[in-house]
Amino acid sequence: MTGAETAQRDARTTVTERGPLPAVTYDVAIIGAGVVGSAIARALARHPRLRVALVEAQDDVGQGTSKANTAILHTGFDAVPGSLEARLVREGARQLAAYAAESGIPVEPVGALLVAWDEEQLAALPRLAEKAERNEYHAARLLGPAELYAREPHLGPGARGALHVPGESIICPWTTTLAYATQAVRHGVDLHLNCRVEQASRQDGSHVLKTSRGALRARRLVNAAGLHADTLDAQLGHDDFTVTPRRGQLLVFDKFARALVHHILLPVPTALGKGVLVAPTVYGNVLLGPTAEDLDDKRATGSTADALAALRDKGRRILPALLDEDVTAVYAGLRAATEHDDYRIRAHPEQAYVTVGGIRSTGLTASLAIAAHVTGLLTETGLDPGPERELEPVRMPNLGEAFPRPYQRPDLIAADPQYGTLVCHCERVTRGEIRDALAATIPPRTLDGLRRRTRARAGRCQGFYCGAAVRALFEEAGA
């Protein structure tokens, strides 16, 4: 591709949601526009010579595990030492913190406390501190009951001590995925939505994807399909792992609960995961969850009365006063758990194919490091990415309560009064923010997509008061 052709391609952005796919052969196709797939697309966009497609089965980026998680930016202190996951989480945490600062993604370094509630858990804390050291995290320290309750006065009675991990942070997962994908599209990546891959095969030296919108061809393929990564892997002749969807149900408490908790409150972890936590969010709410239910159905994102009751019982022990606060939402996400205790990222050079499987709750934190690792693996398949360039930064709308929102900025309102006109009063979302989201590089296709971009309809009334007004703006924009 000539320099003029590259410049012409970069001058346009391509996001498609219907109709036939381009009759071209891409250099790389990435299946799955979650946080990991979008990060990989962004990494490949650094190489202007490559033509890249990001293919997503649903109508928006970040629609799977990436939108329904605990939104923690991990330090990797408790990963399996020496594992690929441990290394990529450690590297990714630093990279994402810097990227968030550059891009306006809200992050709050609130720190975490692993709380021991009995002698057995208390005895495990020094081992966890030693594990953190082996993972090159050196700031963790043990706290006695007095200091623990000084830090968290609303904690339930009977805690024996805690491990303090000051580097753990909370982040906006919606904005992170959208930022990656936006930057990729602005630099020439084609994003194809509503494009479910139904069959993958290799013909005449290229991958041929049979999709719900027709055929797509690519010289190299990256499988970042999340819950469906094992299915795609099997179609290409591999049996390296099996994804067992692990459902995590969570309760979201109203903003009035935010003053009750200052850290991420974690249990001492088990083989099933980090367990039920209480954590603040960057939006000003408090989360309780998740559950850890291994299922067979990769679409089972519903909530159950029994699980939510069990969460309330556990929450009552951790933070009793929390149960007196209003619940504004419940949600459930599925994690791509496998039979292995590490990521399943592997190159198959003979097929010009890279699998990115088994990416669980740490995938958000590790996303940028995973993208760099996968780019390296693609070169092992024979890809010559060509020259590299710096990407133009993106600046995302701030959805975090710890930073000034548009309605709090007289300078913005003076320049454009729409930033002073509230539409969603619960979340203080303005007409200007909704307008900007609807005109963005990757606009929302649904009201839920608009909610993830602005927080409109995400407050205590769940759209009861603002729903009609938000829908009217959405429909006026032709979304």
mmCIF file of N, CA and C in Angstrom, residues 103-211:
data_model
loop_
_atom_site.group_PDB
_atom_site.id
_atom_site.type_symbol
_atom_site.label_atom_id
_atom_site.label_comp_id
_atom_site.label_asym_id
_atom_site.label_seq_id
_atom_site.Cartn_x
_atom_site.Cartn_y
_atom_site.Cartn_z
ATOM 1 N N SER A 103 -6.013 9.512 28.318
ATOM 2 C CA SER A 103 -7.259 9.438 27.555
ATOM 3 C C SER A 103 -8.481 9.919 28.322
ATOM 4 N N GLY A 104 -8.323 10.247 29.594
ATOM 5 C CA GLY A 104 -9.460 10.715 30.374
ATOM 6 C C GLY A 104 -10.338 9.617 30.927
ATOM 7 N N ILE A 105 -9.810 8.397 31.016
ATOM 8 C CA ILE A 105 -10.560 7.286 31.605
ATOM 9 C C ILE A 105 -10.461 7.411 33.125
ATOM 10 N N PRO A 106 -11.587 7.465 33.835
ATOM 11 C CA PRO A 106 -11.498 7.667 35.283
ATOM 12 C C PRO A 106 -10.919 6.469 36.019
ATOM 13 N N VAL A 107 -9.950 6.737 36.870
ATOM 14 C CA VAL A 107 -9.308 5.738 37.729
ATOM 15 C C VAL A 107 -9.183 6.335 39.123
ATOM 16 N N GLU A 108 -9.510 5.539 40.134
ATOM 17 C CA GLU A 108 -9.318 5.974 41.522
ATOM 18 C C GLU A 108 -8.475 4.936 42.262
ATOM 19 N N PRO A 109 -7.293 5.304 42.739
ATOM 20 C CA PRO A 109 -6.428 4.364 43.465
ATOM 21 C C PRO A 109 -6.856 4.215 44.918
ATOM 22 N N VAL A 110 -7.961 3.516 45.145
ATOM 23 C CA VAL A 110 -8.523 3.417 46.489
ATOM 24 C C VAL A 110 -7.808 2.379 47.350
ATOM 25 N N GLY A 111 -7.076 1.443 46.728
ATOM 26 C CA GLY A 111 -6.431 0.373 47.484
ATOM 27 C C GLY A 111 -7.423 -0.724 47.863
ATOM 28 N N ALA A 112 -6.873 -1.869 48.249
ATOM 29 C CA ALA A 112 -7.707 -3.013 48.640
ATOM 30 C C ALA A 112 -7.291 -3.532 50.006
ATOM 31 N N LEU A 113 -8.259 -4.131 50.694
ATOM 32 C CA LEU A 113 -8.014 -4.808 51.960
ATOM 33 C C LEU A 113 -8.540 -6.231 51.848
ATOM 34 N N LEU A 114 -7.659 -7.221 51.985
ATOM 35 C CA LEU A 114 -8.086 -8.617 52.059
ATOM 36 C C LEU A 114 -8.368 -8.919 53.525
ATOM 37 N N VAL A 115 -9.619 -9.071 53.851
ATOM 38 C CA VAL A 115 -10.044 -9.149 55.244
ATOM 39 C C VAL A 115 -10.134 -10.605 55.695
ATOM 40 N N ALA A 116 -9.487 -10.902 56.802
ATOM 41 C CA ALA A 116 -9.542 -12.243 57.399
ATOM 42 C C ALA A 116 -10.600 -12.258 58.490
ATOM 43 N N TRP A 117 -11.513 -13.247 58.396
ATOM 44 C CA TRP A 117 -12.621 -13.320 59.348
ATOM 45 C C TRP A 117 -12.475 -14.468 60.333
ATOM 46 N N ASP A 118 -11.443 -15.301 60.168
ATOM 47 C CA ASP A 118 -11.206 -16.374 61.138
ATOM 48 C C ASP A 118 -9.704 -16.654 61.177
ATOM 49 N N GLU A 119 -9.302 -17.557 62.067
ATOM 50 C CA GLU A 119 -7.879 -17.825 62.270
ATOM 51 C C GLU A 119 -7.233 -18.449 61.033
ATOM 52 N N GLU A 120 -7.978 -19.280 60.328
ATOM 53 C CA GLU A 120 -7.421 -19.908 59.128
ATOM 54 C C GLU A 120 -7.118 -18.855 58.055
ATOM 55 N N GLN A 121 -8.048 -17.938 57.870
ATOM 56 C CA GLN A 121 -7.817 -16.873 56.893
ATOM 57 C C GLN A 121 -6.693 -15.948 57.352
ATOM 58 N N LEU A 122 -6.637 -15.679 58.648
ATOM 59 C CA LEU A 122 -5.565 -14.832 59.177
ATOM 60 C C LEU A 122 -4.203 -15.464 58.923
ATOM 61 N N ALA A 123 -4.122 -16.766 59.083
ATOM 62 C CA ALA A 123 -2.859 -17.471 58.846
ATOM 63 C C ALA A 123 -2.457 -17.444 57.380
ATOM 64 N N ALA A 124 -3.436 -17.264 56.475
ATOM 65 C CA ALA A 124 -3.129 -17.234 55.045
ATOM 66 C C ALA A 124 -2.572 -15.885 54.595
ATOM 67 N N LEU A 125 -2.783 -14.831 55.362
ATOM 68 C CA LEU A 125 -2.364 -13.498 54.917
ATOM 69 C C LEU A 125 -0.855 -13.377 54.711
ATOM 70 N N PRO A 126 -0.008 -13.881 55.611
ATOM 71 C CA PRO A 126 1.431 -13.790 55.334
ATOM 72 C C PRO A 126 1.835 -14.513 54.050
ATOM 73 N N ARG A 127 1.168 -15.622 53.746
ATOM 74 C CA ARG A 127 1.475 -16.328 52.497
ATOM 75 C C ARG A 127 1.079 -15.483 51.288
ATOM 76 N N LEU A 128 -0.036 -14.772 51.399
ATOM 77 C CA LEU A 128 -0.438 -13.884 50.309
ATOM 78 C C LEU A 128 0.526 -12.713 50.165
ATOM 79 N N ALA A 129 1.037 -12.213 51.292
ATOM 80 C CA ALA A 129 2.035 -11.137 51.233
ATOM 81 C C ALA A 129 3.312 -11.625 50.552
ATOM 82 N N GLU A 130 3.696 -12.865 50.874
ATOM 83 C CA GLU A 130 4.887 -13.430 50.236
ATOM 84 C C GLU A 130 4.643 -13.660 48.745
ATOM 85 N N LYS A 131 3.437 -14.069 48.396
ATOM 86 C CA LYS A 131 3.082 -14.255 46.977
ATOM 87 C C LYS A 131 3.164 -12.924 46.233
ATOM 88 N N ALA A 132 2.706 -11.855 46.867
ATOM 89 C CA ALA A 132 2.801 -10.534 46.258
ATOM 90 C C ALA A 132 4.259 -10.169 45.980
ATOM 91 N N GLU A 133 5.144 -10.468 46.907
ATOM 92 C CA GLU A 133 6.573 -10.207 46.696
ATOM 93 C C GLU A 133 7.098 -10.981 45.494
ATOM 94 N N ARG A 134 6.688 -12.242 45.370
ATOM 95 C CA ARG A 134 7.129 -13.056 44.230
ATOM 96 C C ARG A 134 6.585 -12.512 42.919
ATOM 97 N N ASN A 135 5.474 -11.792 42.988
ATOM 98 C CA ASN A 135 4.911 -11.150 41.801
ATOM 99 C C ASN A 135 5.416 -9.720 41.621
ATOM 100 N N GLU A 136 6.486 -9.383 42.328
ATOM 101 C CA GLU A 136 7.158 -8.086 42.216
ATOM 102 C C GLU A 136 6.288 -6.930 42.689
ATOM 103 N N TYR A 137 5.335 -7.249 43.571
ATOM 104 C CA TYR A 137 4.564 -6.190 44.207
ATOM 105 C C TYR A 137 5.029 -6.097 45.659
ATOM 106 N N HIS A 138 5.629 -4.975 46.020
ATOM 107 C CA HIS A 138 6.333 -4.876 47.304
ATOM 108 C C HIS A 138 5.644 -3.954 48.315
ATOM 109 N N ALA A 139 4.468 -3.453 47.993
ATOM 110 C CA ALA A 139 3.824 -2.481 48.885
ATOM 111 C C ALA A 139 2.793 -3.098 49.817
ATOM 112 N N ALA A 140 2.501 -4.381 49.669
ATOM 113 C CA ALA A 140 1.493 -5.003 50.528
ATOM 114 C C ALA A 140 2.000 -5.116 51.964
ATOM 115 N N ARG A 141 1.118 -4.941 52.935
ATOM 116 C CA ARG A 141 1.524 -5.092 54.339
ATOM 117 C C ARG A 141 0.338 -5.558 55.171
ATOM 118 N N LEU A 142 0.673 -6.211 56.276
ATOM 119 C CA LEU A 142 -0.341 -6.763 57.167
ATOM 120 C C LEU A 142 -0.851 -5.690 58.124
ATOM 121 N N LEU A 143 -2.166 -5.728 58.376
ATOM 122 C CA LEU A 143 -2.792 -4.810 59.321
ATOM 123 C C LEU A 143 -3.444 -5.606 60.447
ATOM 124 N N GLY A 144 -3.331 -5.090 61.660
ATOM 125 C CA GLY A 144 -4.073 -5.657 62.772
ATOM 126 C C GLY A 144 -5.479 -5.115 62.822
ATOM 127 N N PRO A 145 -6.313 -5.653 63.714
ATOM 128 C CA PRO A 145 -7.715 -5.213 63.779
ATOM 129 C C PRO A 145 -7.880 -3.722 64.030
ATOM 130 N N ALA A 146 -7.034 -3.142 64.874
ATOM 131 C CA ALA A 146 -7.210 -1.725 65.214
ATOM 132 C C ALA A 146 -7.039 -0.845 63.978
ATOM 133 N N GLU A 147 -5.972 -1.073 63.223
ATOM 134 C CA GLU A 147 -5.752 -0.253 62.032
ATOM 135 C C GLU A 147 -6.792 -0.554 60.958
ATOM 136 N N LEU A 148 -7.193 -1.805 60.867
ATOM 137 C CA LEU A 148 -8.211 -2.179 59.886
ATOM 138 C C LEU A 148 -9.500 -1.408 60.144
ATOM 139 N N TYR A 149 -9.962 -1.395 61.402
ATOM 140 C CA TYR A 149 -11.219 -0.711 61.706
ATOM 141 C C TYR A 149 -11.057 0.808 61.667
ATOM 142 N N ALA A 150 -9.852 1.307 61.864
ATOM 143 C CA ALA A 150 -9.619 2.741 61.693
ATOM 144 C C ALA A 150 -9.787 3.130 60.222
ATOM 145 N N ARG A 151 -9.368 2.243 59.349
ATOM 146 C CA ARG A 151 -9.510 2.502 57.913
ATOM 147 C C ARG A 151 -10.937 2.273 57.427
ATOM 148 N N GLU A 152 -11.591 1.273 57.980
ATOM 149 C CA GLU A 152 -12.950 0.918 57.547
ATOM 150 C C GLU A 152 -13.857 0.780 58.774
ATOM 151 N N PRO A 153 -14.310 1.903 59.314
ATOM 152 C CA PRO A 153 -15.083 1.854 60.563
ATOM 153 C C PRO A 153 -16.439 1.163 60.427
ATOM 154 N N HIS A 154 -16.978 1.019 59.225
ATOM 155 C CA HIS A 154 -18.277 0.383 59.036
ATOM 156 C C HIS A 154 -18.172 -1.116 58.779
ATOM 157 N N LEU A 155 -16.957 -1.641 58.821
ATOM 158 C CA LEU A 155 -16.762 -3.074 58.623
ATOM 159 C C LEU A 155 -17.513 -3.854 59.705
ATOM 160 N N GLY A 156 -18.027 -5.014 59.326
ATOM 161 C CA GLY A 156 -18.739 -5.834 60.283
ATOM 162 C C GLY A 156 -17.846 -6.302 61.426
ATOM 163 N N PRO A 157 -18.439 -6.698 62.553
ATOM 164 C CA PRO A 157 -17.642 -7.111 63.710
ATOM 165 C C PRO A 157 -16.950 -8.446 63.473
ATOM 166 N N GLY A 158 -15.820 -8.631 64.155
ATOM 167 C CA GLY A 158 -15.161 -9.928 64.158
ATOM 168 C C GLY A 158 -14.000 -10.095 63.205
ATOM 169 N N ALA A 159 -13.636 -9.060 62.433
ATOM 170 C CA ALA A 159 -12.494 -9.187 61.528
ATOM 171 C C ALA A 159 -11.206 -9.306 62.332
ATOM 172 N N ARG A 160 -10.320 -10.230 61.917
ATOM 173 C CA ARG A 160 -9.094 -10.512 62.679
ATOM 174 C C ARG A 160 -7.894 -9.720 62.174
ATOM 175 N N GLY A 161 -7.967 -9.195 60.975
ATOM 176 C CA GLY A 161 -6.840 -8.483 60.386
ATOM 177 C C GLY A 161 -7.028 -8.422 58.888
ATOM 178 N N ALA A 162 -6.027 -7.866 58.193
ATOM 179 C CA ALA A 162 -6.159 -7.723 56.745
ATOM 180 C C ALA A 162 -4.792 -7.574 56.112
ATOM 181 N N LEU A 163 -4.754 -7.814 54.818
ATOM 182 C CA LEU A 163 -3.596 -7.485 54.005
ATOM 183 C C LEU A 163 -3.964 -6.256 53.191
ATOM 184 N N HIS A 164 -3.178 -5.186 53.355
ATOM 185 C CA HIS A 164 -3.438 -3.941 52.643
ATOM 186 C C HIS A 164 -2.640 -3.952 51.340
ATOM 187 N N VAL A 165 -3.354 -3.738 50.218
ATOM 188 C CA VAL A 165 -2.716 -3.678 48.893
ATOM 189 C C VAL A 165 -3.047 -2.299 48.323
ATOM 190 N N PRO A 166 -2.206 -1.314 48.596
ATOM 191 C CA PRO A 166 -2.573 0.062 48.252
ATOM 192 C C PRO A 166 -2.660 0.341 46.760
ATOM 193 N N GLY A 167 -2.062 -0.496 45.917
ATOM 194 C CA GLY A 167 -2.032 -0.218 44.482
ATOM 195 C C GLY A 167 -3.282 -0.596 43.720
ATOM 196 N N GLU A 168 -4.201 -1.332 44.341
ATOM 197 C CA GLU A 168 -5.418 -1.714 43.625
ATOM 198 C C GLU A 168 -6.301 -0.477 43.393
ATOM 199 N N SER A 169 -6.878 -0.389 42.202
ATOM 200 C CA SER A 169 -7.656 0.789 41.824
ATOM 201 C C SER A 169 -8.984 0.367 41.220
ATOM 202 N N ILE A 170 -9.885 1.332 41.097
ATOM 203 C CA ILE A 170 -11.130 1.128 40.373
ATOM 204 C C ILE A 170 -11.079 1.960 39.096
ATOM 205 N N ILE A 171 -11.760 1.482 38.049
ATOM 206 C CA ILE A 171 -11.647 2.079 36.726
ATOM 207 C C ILE A 171 -12.990 1.955 36.014
ATOM 208 N N CYS A 172 -13.181 2.705 34.939
ATOM 209 C CA CYS A 172 -14.384 2.586 34.116
ATOM 210 C C CYS A 172 -14.114 1.595 32.984
ATOM 211 N N PRO A 173 -14.697 0.408 33.020
ATOM 212 C CA PRO A 173 -14.430 -0.570 31.963
ATOM 213 C C PRO A 173 -15.097 -0.215 30.642
ATOM 214 N N TRP A 174 -16.243 0.459 30.708
ATOM 215 C CA TRP A 174 -16.935 0.827 29.469
ATOM 216 C C TRP A 174 -16.075 1.784 28.638
ATOM 217 N N THR A 175 -15.561 2.812 29.284
ATOM 218 C CA THR A 175 -14.787 3.818 28.559
ATOM 219 C C THR A 175 -13.478 3.247 28.040
ATOM 220 N N THR A 176 -12.891 2.305 28.769
ATOM 221 C CA THR A 176 -11.616 1.727 28.347
ATOM 222 C C THR A 176 -11.758 1.008 27.012
ATOM 223 N N THR A 177 -12.733 0.111 26.912
ATOM 224 C CA THR A 177 -12.942 -0.611 25.658
ATOM 225 C C THR A 177 -13.259 0.354 24.527
ATOM 226 N N LEU A 178 -14.124 1.319 24.789
ATOM 227 C CA LEU A 178 -14.517 2.274 23.762
ATOM 228 C C LEU A 178 -13.326 3.122 23.308
ATOM 229 N N ALA A 179 -12.454 3.488 24.235
ATOM 230 C CA ALA A 179 -11.275 4.272 23.869
ATOM 231 C C ALA A 179 -10.368 3.489 22.928
ATOM 232 N N TYR A 180 -10.099 2.224 23.264
ATOM 233 C CA TYR A 180 -9.261 1.400 22.386
ATOM 234 C C TYR A 180 -9.860 1.310 20.989
ATOM 235 N N ALA A 181 -11.147 0.977 20.927
ATOM 236 C CA ALA A 181 -11.784 0.773 19.627
ATOM 237 C C ALA A 181 -11.851 2.077 18.838
ATOM 238 N N THR A 182 -12.138 3.180 19.517
ATOM 239 C CA THR A 182 -12.186 4.481 18.847
ATOM 240 C C THR A 182 -10.842 4.826 18.234
ATOM 241 N N GLN A 183 -9.782 4.636 18.996
ATOM 242 C CA GLN A 183 -8.448 4.944 18.491
ATOM 243 C C GLN A 183 -8.093 4.050 17.309
ATOM 244 N N ALA A 184 -8.470 2.781 17.394
ATOM 245 C CA ALA A 184 -8.194 1.858 16.291
ATOM 246 C C ALA A 184 -8.930 2.292 15.026
ATOM 247 N N VAL A 185 -10.220 2.592 15.151
ATOM 248 C CA VAL A 185 -11.016 2.976 13.980
ATOM 249 C C VAL A 185 -10.505 4.277 13.373
ATOM 250 N N ARG A 186 -10.151 5.236 14.218
ATOM 251 C CA ARG A 186 -9.644 6.510 13.687
ATOM 252 C C ARG A 186 -8.328 6.348 12.938
ATOM 253 N N HIS A 187 -7.644 5.251 13.189
ATOM 254 C CA HIS A 187 -6.375 5.003 12.504
ATOM 255 C C HIS A 187 -6.486 3.884 11.477
ATOM 256 N N GLY A 188 -7.701 3.655 10.980
ATOM 257 C CA GLY A 188 -7.849 2.825 9.806
ATOM 258 C C GLY A 188 -8.374 1.425 9.993
ATOM 259 N N VAL A 189 -8.598 0.982 11.215
ATOM 260 C CA VAL A 189 -9.155 -0.352 11.428
ATOM 261 C C VAL A 189 -10.635 -0.340 11.057
ATOM 262 N N ASP A 190 -11.082 -1.361 10.350
ATOM 263 C CA ASP A 190 -12.498 -1.515 10.022
ATOM 264 C C ASP A 190 -13.189 -2.288 11.139
ATOM 265 N N LEU A 191 -14.234 -1.705 11.712
ATOM 266 C CA LEU A 191 -15.016 -2.355 12.753
ATOM 267 C C LEU A 191 -16.332 -2.824 12.148
ATOM 268 N N HIS A 192 -16.571 -4.126 12.187
ATOM 269 C CA HIS A 192 -17.793 -4.703 11.643
ATOM 270 C C HIS A 192 -18.631 -5.266 12.791
ATOM 271 N N LEU A 193 -19.756 -4.607 13.066
ATOM 272 C CA LEU A 193 -20.660 -5.012 14.137
ATOM 273 C C LEU A 193 -21.770 -5.906 13.579
ATOM 274 N N ASN A 194 -22.507 -6.532 14.489
ATOM 275 C CA ASN A 194 -23.567 -7.473 14.086
ATOM 276 C C ASN A 194 -23.027 -8.487 13.087
ATOM 277 N N CYS A 195 -21.838 -8.959 13.326
ATOM 278 C CA CYS A 195 -21.119 -9.797 12.367
ATOM 279 C C CYS A 195 -20.652 -11.062 13.098
ATOM 280 N N ARG A 196 -21.571 -11.968 13.323
ATOM 281 C CA ARG A 196 -21.268 -13.193 14.057
ATOM 282 C C ARG A 196 -20.528 -14.183 13.164
ATOM 283 N N VAL A 197 -19.386 -14.673 13.645
ATOM 284 C CA VAL A 197 -18.629 -15.671 12.905
ATOM 285 C C VAL A 197 -19.263 -17.036 13.152
ATOM 286 N N GLU A 198 -19.741 -17.645 12.087
ATOM 287 C CA GLU A 198 -20.437 -18.921 12.193
ATOM 288 C C GLU A 198 -19.530 -20.100 11.865
ATOM 289 N N GLN A 199 -18.508 -19.852 11.069
ATOM 290 C CA GLN A 199 -17.587 -20.932 10.696
ATOM 291 C C GLN A 199 -16.266 -20.309 10.264
ATOM 292 N N ALA A 200 -15.166 -20.929 10.667
ATOM 293 C CA ALA A 200 -13.837 -20.478 10.254
ATOM 294 C C ALA A 200 -13.122 -21.624 9.563
ATOM 295 N N SER A 201 -12.502 -21.325 8.443
ATOM 296 C CA SER A 201 -11.733 -22.339 7.723
ATOM 297 C C SER A 201 -10.554 -21.658 7.031
ATOM 298 N N ARG A 202 -9.648 -22.483 6.551
ATOM 299 C CA ARG A 202 -8.470 -21.945 5.872
ATOM 300 C C ARG A 202 -8.454 -22.480 4.448
ATOM 301 N N GLN A 203 -8.419 -21.549 3.483
ATOM 302 C CA GLN A 203 -8.477 -21.927 2.067
ATOM 303 C C GLN A 203 -7.465 -21.112 1.279
ATOM 304 N N ASP A 204 -6.639 -21.799 0.508
ATOM 305 C CA ASP A 204 -5.688 -21.136 -0.393
ATOM 306 C C ASP A 204 -4.817 -20.112 0.318
ATOM 307 N N GLY A 205 -4.372 -20.471 1.513
ATOM 308 C CA GLY A 205 -3.461 -19.597 2.240
ATOM 309 C C GLY A 205 -4.107 -18.451 2.981
ATOM 310 N N SER A 206 -5.440 -18.384 3.007
ATOM 311 C CA SER A 206 -6.140 -17.333 3.736
ATOM 312 C C SER A 206 -7.205 -17.946 4.632
ATOM 313 N N HIS A 207 -7.559 -17.204 5.666
ATOM 314 C CA HIS A 207 -8.694 -17.590 6.508
ATOM 315 C C HIS A 207 -9.968 -17.072 5.864
ATOM 316 N N VAL A 208 -10.950 -17.928 5.796
ATOM 317 C CA VAL A 208 -12.260 -17.536 5.290
ATOM 318 C C VAL A 208 -13.257 -17.679 6.430
ATOM 319 N N LEU A 209 -13.851 -16.564 6.817
ATOM 320 C CA LEU A 209 -14.832 -16.551 7.898
ATOM 321 C C LEU A 209 -16.217 -16.451 7.294
ATOM 322 N N LYS A 210 -17.043 -17.435 7.594
ATOM 323 C CA LYS A 210 -18.453 -17.363 7.229
ATOM 324 C C LYS A 210 -19.155 -16.631 8.365
ATOM 325 N N THR A 211 -19.710 -15.461 8.078
ATOM 326 C CA THR A 211 -20.337 -14.646 9.104
ATOM 327 C C THR A 211 -21.809 -14.428 8.782
#
